[in-house]
XYZ file of C-alpha atoms in Angstrom:
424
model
C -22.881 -15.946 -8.818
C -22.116 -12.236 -9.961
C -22.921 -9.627 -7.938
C -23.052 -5.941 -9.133
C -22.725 -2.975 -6.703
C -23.915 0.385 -8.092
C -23.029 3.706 -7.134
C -25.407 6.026 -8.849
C -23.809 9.489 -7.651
C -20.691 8.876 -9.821
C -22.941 6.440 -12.604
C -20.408 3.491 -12.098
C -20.503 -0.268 -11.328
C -18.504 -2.851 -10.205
C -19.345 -6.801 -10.748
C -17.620 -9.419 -8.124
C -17.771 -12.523 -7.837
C -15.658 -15.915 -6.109
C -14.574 -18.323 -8.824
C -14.703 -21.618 -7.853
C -11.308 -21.527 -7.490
C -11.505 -19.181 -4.585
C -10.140 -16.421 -6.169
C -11.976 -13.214 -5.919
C -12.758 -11.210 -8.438
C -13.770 -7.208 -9.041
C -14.448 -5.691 -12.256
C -15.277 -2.487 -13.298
C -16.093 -1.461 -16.938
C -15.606 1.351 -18.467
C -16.936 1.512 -21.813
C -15.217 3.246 -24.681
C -12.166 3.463 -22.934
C -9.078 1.723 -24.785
C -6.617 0.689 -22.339
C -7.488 -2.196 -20.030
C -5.944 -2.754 -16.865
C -5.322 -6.109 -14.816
C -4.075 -6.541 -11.249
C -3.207 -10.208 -9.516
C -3.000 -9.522 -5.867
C -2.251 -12.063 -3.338
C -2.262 -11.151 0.227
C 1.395 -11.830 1.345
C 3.834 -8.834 1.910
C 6.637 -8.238 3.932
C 5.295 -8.132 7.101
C 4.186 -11.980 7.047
C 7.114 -13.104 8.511
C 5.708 -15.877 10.658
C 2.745 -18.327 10.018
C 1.447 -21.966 11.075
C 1.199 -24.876 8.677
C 0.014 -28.000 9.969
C 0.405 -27.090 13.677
C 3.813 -26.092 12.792
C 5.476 -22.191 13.110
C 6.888 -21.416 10.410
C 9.634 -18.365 10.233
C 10.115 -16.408 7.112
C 13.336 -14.694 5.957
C 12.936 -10.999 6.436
C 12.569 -9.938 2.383
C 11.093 -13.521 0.803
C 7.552 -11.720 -0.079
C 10.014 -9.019 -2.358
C 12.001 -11.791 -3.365
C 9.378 -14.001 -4.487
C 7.952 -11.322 -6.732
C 11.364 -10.657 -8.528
C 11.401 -14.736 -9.412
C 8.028 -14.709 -10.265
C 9.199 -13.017 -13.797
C 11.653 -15.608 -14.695
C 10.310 -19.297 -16.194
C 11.839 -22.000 -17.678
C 10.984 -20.657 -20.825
C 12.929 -17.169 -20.330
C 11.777 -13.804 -18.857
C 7.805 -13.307 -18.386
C 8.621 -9.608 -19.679
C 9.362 -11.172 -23.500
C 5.752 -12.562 -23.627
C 4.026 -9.600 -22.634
C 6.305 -7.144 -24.667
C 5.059 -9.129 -27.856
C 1.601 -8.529 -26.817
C 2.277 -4.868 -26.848
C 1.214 -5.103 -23.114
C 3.055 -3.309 -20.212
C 3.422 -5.350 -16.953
C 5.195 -4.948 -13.130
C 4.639 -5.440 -9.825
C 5.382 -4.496 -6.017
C 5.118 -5.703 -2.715
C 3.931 -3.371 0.114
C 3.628 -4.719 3.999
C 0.667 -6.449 3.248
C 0.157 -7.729 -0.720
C 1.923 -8.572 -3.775
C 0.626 -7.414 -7.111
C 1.295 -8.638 -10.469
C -0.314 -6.337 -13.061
C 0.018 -5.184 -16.642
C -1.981 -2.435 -18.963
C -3.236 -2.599 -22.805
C -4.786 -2.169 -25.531
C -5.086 -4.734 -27.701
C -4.573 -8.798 -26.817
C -6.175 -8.613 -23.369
C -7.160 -12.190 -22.694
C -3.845 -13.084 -24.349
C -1.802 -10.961 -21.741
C -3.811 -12.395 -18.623
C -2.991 -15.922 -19.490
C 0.093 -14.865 -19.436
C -0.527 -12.982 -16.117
C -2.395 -16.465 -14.989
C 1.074 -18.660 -16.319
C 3.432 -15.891 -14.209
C 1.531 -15.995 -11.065
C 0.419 -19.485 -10.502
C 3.659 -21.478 -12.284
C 6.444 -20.967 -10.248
C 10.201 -21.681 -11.201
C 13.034 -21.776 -9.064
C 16.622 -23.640 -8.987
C 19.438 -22.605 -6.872
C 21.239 -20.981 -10.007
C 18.630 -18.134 -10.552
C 17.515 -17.382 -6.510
C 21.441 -17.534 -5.983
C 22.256 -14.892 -9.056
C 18.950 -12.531 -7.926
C 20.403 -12.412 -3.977
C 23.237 -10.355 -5.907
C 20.676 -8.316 -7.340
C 18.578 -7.575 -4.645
C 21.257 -7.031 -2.040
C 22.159 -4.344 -4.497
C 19.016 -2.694 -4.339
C 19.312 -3.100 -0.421
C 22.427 -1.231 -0.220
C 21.793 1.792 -2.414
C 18.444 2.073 -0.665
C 20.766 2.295 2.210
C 22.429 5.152 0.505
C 19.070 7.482 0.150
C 18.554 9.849 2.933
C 14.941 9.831 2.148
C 14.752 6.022 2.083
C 16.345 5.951 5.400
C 14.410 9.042 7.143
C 11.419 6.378 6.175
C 13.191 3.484 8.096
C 14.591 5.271 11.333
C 11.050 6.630 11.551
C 9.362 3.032 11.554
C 12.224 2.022 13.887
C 11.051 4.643 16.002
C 7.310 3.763 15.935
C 7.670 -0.121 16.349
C 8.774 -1.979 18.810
C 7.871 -5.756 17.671
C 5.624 -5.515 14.103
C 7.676 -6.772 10.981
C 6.461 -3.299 9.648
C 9.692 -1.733 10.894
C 11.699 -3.761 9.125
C 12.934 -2.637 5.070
C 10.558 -4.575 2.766
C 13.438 -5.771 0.316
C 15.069 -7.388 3.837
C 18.391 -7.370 5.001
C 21.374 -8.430 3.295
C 21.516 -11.246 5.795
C 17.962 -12.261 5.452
C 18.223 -12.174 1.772
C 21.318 -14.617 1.621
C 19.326 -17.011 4.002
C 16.804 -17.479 1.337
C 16.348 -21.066 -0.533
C 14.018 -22.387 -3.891
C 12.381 -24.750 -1.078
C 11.423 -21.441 1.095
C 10.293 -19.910 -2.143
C 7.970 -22.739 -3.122
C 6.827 -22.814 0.439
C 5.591 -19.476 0.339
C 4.260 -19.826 -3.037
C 2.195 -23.243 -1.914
C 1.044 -21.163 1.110
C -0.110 -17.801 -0.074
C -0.203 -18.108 -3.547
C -3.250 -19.670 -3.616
C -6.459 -18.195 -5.074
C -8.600 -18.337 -2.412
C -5.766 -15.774 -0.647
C -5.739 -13.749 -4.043
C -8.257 -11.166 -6.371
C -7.672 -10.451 -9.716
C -8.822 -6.739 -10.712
C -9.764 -5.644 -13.923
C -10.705 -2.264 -14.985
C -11.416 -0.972 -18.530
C -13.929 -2.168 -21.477
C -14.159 -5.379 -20.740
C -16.613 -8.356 -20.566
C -17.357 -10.050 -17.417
C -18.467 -12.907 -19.160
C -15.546 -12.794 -21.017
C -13.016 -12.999 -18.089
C -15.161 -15.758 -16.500
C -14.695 -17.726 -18.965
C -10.739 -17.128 -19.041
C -10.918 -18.048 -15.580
C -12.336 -21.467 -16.552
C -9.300 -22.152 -18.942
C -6.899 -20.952 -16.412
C -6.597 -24.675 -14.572
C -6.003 -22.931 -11.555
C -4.838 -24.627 -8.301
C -8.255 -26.327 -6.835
C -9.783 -24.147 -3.916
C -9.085 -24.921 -0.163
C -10.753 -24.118 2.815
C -7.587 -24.353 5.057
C -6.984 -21.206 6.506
C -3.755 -19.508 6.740
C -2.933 -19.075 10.156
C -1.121 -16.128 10.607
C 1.168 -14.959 13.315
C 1.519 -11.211 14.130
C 3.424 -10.298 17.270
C 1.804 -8.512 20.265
C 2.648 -4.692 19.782
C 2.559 -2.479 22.762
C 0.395 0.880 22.446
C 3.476 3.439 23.029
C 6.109 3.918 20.307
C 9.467 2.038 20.726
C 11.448 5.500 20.874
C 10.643 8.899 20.848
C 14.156 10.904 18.972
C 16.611 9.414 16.578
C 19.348 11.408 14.448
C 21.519 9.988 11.910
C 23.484 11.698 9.337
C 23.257 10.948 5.488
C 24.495 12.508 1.995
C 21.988 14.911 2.021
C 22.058 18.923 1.055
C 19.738 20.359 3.594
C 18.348 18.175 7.016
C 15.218 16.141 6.432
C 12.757 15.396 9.030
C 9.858 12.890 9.905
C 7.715 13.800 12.941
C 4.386 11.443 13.824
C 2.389 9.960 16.239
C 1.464 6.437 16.577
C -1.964 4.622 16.086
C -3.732 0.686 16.182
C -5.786 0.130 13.874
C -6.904 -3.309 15.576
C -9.410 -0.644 17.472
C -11.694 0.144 14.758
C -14.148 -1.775 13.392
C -14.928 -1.373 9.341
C -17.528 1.753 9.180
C -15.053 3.080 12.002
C -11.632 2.249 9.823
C -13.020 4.474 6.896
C -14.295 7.381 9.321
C -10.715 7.562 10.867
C -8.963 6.881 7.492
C -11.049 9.874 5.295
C -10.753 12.194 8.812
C -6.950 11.436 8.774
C -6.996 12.500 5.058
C -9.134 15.720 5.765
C -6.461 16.495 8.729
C -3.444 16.561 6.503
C -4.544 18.838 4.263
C -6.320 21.455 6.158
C -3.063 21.327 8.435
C -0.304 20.850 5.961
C -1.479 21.944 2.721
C 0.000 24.942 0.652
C -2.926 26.758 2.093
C -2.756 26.480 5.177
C -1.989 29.085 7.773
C 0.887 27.307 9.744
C 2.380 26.311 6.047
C 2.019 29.694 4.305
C 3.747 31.001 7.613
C 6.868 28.337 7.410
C 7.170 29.159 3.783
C 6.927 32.581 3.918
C 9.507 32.833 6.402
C 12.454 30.315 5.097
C 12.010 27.859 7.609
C 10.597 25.363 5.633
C 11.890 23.712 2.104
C 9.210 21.087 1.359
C 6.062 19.633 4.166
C 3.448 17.293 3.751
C 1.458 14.635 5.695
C -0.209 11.451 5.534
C -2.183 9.087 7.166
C -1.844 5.470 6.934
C -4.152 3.039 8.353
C -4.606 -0.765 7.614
C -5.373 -3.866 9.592
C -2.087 -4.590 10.751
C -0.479 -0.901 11.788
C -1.729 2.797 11.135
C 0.291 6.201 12.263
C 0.242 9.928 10.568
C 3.573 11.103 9.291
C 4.863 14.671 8.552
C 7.748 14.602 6.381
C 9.895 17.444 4.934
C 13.206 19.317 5.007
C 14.493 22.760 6.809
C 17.486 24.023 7.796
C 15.477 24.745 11.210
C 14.059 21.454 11.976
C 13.781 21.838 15.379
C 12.023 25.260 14.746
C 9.637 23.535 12.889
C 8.583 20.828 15.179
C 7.827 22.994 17.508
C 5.588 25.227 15.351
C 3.940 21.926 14.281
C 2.925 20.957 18.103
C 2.145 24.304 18.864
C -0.255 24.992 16.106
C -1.510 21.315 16.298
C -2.710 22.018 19.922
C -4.334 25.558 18.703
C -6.377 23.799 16.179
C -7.360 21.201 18.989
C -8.463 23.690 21.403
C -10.103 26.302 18.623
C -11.242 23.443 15.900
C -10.779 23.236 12.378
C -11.687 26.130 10.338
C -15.791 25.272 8.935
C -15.410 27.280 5.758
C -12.439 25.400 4.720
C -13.664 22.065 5.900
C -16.577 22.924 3.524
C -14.733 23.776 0.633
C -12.756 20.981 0.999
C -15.220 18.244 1.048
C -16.690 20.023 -2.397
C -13.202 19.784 -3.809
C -12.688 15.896 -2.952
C -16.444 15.381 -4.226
C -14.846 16.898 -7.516
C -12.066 14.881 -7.282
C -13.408 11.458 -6.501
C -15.730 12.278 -9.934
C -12.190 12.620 -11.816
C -10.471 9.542 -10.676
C -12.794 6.994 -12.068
C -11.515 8.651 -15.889
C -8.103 7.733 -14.386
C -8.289 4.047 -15.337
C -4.686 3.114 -13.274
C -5.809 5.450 -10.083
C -9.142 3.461 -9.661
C -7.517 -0.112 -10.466
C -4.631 0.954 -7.780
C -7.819 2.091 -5.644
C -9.634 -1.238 -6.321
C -6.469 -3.212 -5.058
C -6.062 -1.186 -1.703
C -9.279 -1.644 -0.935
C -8.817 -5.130 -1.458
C -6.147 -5.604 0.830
C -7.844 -3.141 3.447
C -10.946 -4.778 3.472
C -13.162 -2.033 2.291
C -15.830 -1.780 -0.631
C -14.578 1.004 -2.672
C -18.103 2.403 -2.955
C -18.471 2.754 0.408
C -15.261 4.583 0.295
C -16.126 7.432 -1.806
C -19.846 7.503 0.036
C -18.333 8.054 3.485
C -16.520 11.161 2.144
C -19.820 12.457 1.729
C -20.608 11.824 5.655
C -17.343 12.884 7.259
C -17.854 15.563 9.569
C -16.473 18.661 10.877
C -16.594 17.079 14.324
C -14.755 13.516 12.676
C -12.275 15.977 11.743
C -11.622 17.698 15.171
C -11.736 14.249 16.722
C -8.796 12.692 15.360
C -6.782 15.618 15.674
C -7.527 15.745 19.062
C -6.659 11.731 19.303
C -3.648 11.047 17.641
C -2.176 14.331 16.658
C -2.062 15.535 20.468
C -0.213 12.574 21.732
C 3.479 12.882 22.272
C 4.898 13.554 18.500
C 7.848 10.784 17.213
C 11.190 12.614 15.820
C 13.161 11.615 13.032
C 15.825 14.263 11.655
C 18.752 12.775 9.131
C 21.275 15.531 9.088
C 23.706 16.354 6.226
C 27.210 14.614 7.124
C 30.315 16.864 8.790
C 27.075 18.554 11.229
């Protein structure tokens, strides 16, 4: 049966529905647009590194999840990328911690281009020639990962945050993980997670839902199963696994990380979007351009570049405040101190206001952004979320949400990553 979810403040709609495959399904039209946009998602990313299968644990190279999606292009019949590129279609994909999306964009020849998307996913092909020739590859990418100071900062940071989760560790792997990976481990993982009761496809753009039903039918995809995969996440403690880490890099100017730890296993789902929207309102009214401590850093030289985030999912969440000073140690401190100013005094209303009009005005302009609400659809896929209910609890975030998480997470003792130019 298709459902359709309407969200009458921004006039849009989005039809789901569970083939009888299993896999689940979102669309959401948008008519008169030309592109079209499709987005295979199955939930298995690089922090599934251990699972049960038939009472038995199962151990994952660090890196098979990235791996996996580099094969996935290659068939018996040559390179996935030839098929789509006579379709006039443009296709990729990435793995985060949690997912693996296939996806491609176009104009013309869209049922064409998600067979094709159907035949890359779902019809694996590896020998020990090709995984052998792509651990060259992808040990490669490893390495000159290695070699980016901003790439690292990232890393130590995690390091710093997580004791046990698979989080911390690079998503491509190690080099020694990636040489430790076989075909039969590949097909394993394929049999395991690949499956579409463990996936959604997404579509977004003017499209029929009929249409893609019935391309769904073709498809012959694997038959649905209720087994469930059983996966095993180790036991994290609360406090971060360090506090300080330096390490020097090729870099022109020091670049720092500074953050503060979170679990997201606390919240339940209208909870999850409070904290993840208040998180959101945070960074900006503390770390934008116009803020007071920014305008301040600027002003005086002692920063280069700042900004903030907030990332919360099912698995991990912590807020990170990235940039690069000479001074970094200046400008942690002028971080914690104005942190616990706003915590004692509050957020300032009038720019709380304005800023909740200015994401209302956003949140209008993303659904003309066909790839931002398809990349939006797939997140909230893999987070659990209805996207509606997203964009509705921006509209019921308050002041006192705001002042709440700051005076949760940002007031607990702040992580410290600085990579330092080499010869310092």
């Amino acid at each position: 049966m298709i459902n359709m979810h309407c969200f009458s403040m921004y006039n849009e709609k989005i039809y789901e529905f569970r083939h009888n495959s299993g896999l689940y399904v979102q669309i959401l039209p948008k008519k008169g647009f030309r592109r079209k946009y499709a987005y295979l998602t199955t939930r298995f990313g690089s922090a599934d590194s251990e699972y049960l299968c038939e009472g038995k644990k199962i151990k994952v190279p660090h890196g098979t999840a990235h791996f996996l999606e580099h094969k996935m292009f290659e068939k018996k019949d040559g390179d996935i990328f030839d098929k789509y590129s006579k379709t006039g279609a443009n296709a990729n994909a990435f793995t985060s911690h949690l997912v693996t999306s296939y996806h491609f964009d176009c104009v013309d020849n869209f049922e064409e281009n998600l067979n094709i998307l159907f035949e890359q996913v779902f019809v694996p092909y590896f020998t020990p020639e090709n995984v052998e020739k792509e651990k060259g590859i992808i040990i490669q990418e490893i390495n000159m990962y290695r070699d980016d100071p901003y790439d690292v900062r990232y890393q130590e940071f995690l390091k710093l945050l997580y004791k046990n989760n698979p989080v911390k560790i690079d998503i491509g792997g190690t080099e020694e993980t990636v040489r430790s990976i076989t075909p039969e481990i590949l097909y394993n993982c394929h049999k395991v997670f690949y499956r579409p009761d463990n996936m959604c496809l997404t579509v977004v753009g003017d499209v029929n839902v009929e249409t893609i039903e019935k391309a769904l039918d073709r498809a012959g995809l694997p038959k649905y199963t209720d087994n469930q995969i059983e996966r095993i996440q180790p036991a994290e403690p609360e406090k971060p696994a360090g506090i300080r880490s330096v390490c020097q890099k090729d870099t022109s100017c020091p670049l720092f990380a500074f953050g503060f730890k979170d679990a997201s296993s606390k919240y339940n789902s209208t909870e999850f979007l409070k904290r993840k929207i208040a998180g959101n309102f945070a960074s900006d009214l503390i770390f934008d351009s116009v803020s007071e401590l920014v305008d301040t850093m600027y002003r005086s030289g002692d920063i280069y570049a700042i900004s903030a985030c907030y990332n919360i999912n099912k698995n991990y969440s912590f807020y990170e405040i990235m940039g690069a000073s000479e001074k970094p140690e200046k400008v942690e401190k002028a971080i914690g101190d104005y942190i616990a100013k706003i915590a004692e005094m509050g957020i300032d209303s009038k720019m709380f206001e304005s800023l909740k009009r200015a994401y209302y005005s956003y949140n209008i302009r993303v659904f003309d952004s066909l790839s931002s609400i398809a990349r939006r659809l797939v997140y909230s896929y893999q987070d659990g979320y209805n996207l509606f209910d997203y964009f509705d609890a921006y509209g019921k975030i308050t002041e006192a949400d705001v002042n709440d998480f700051i005076r949760d997470l940002l007031c607990k003792e702040m992580v410290v990553t600085i990579v330092e130019p080499k010869g310092r």
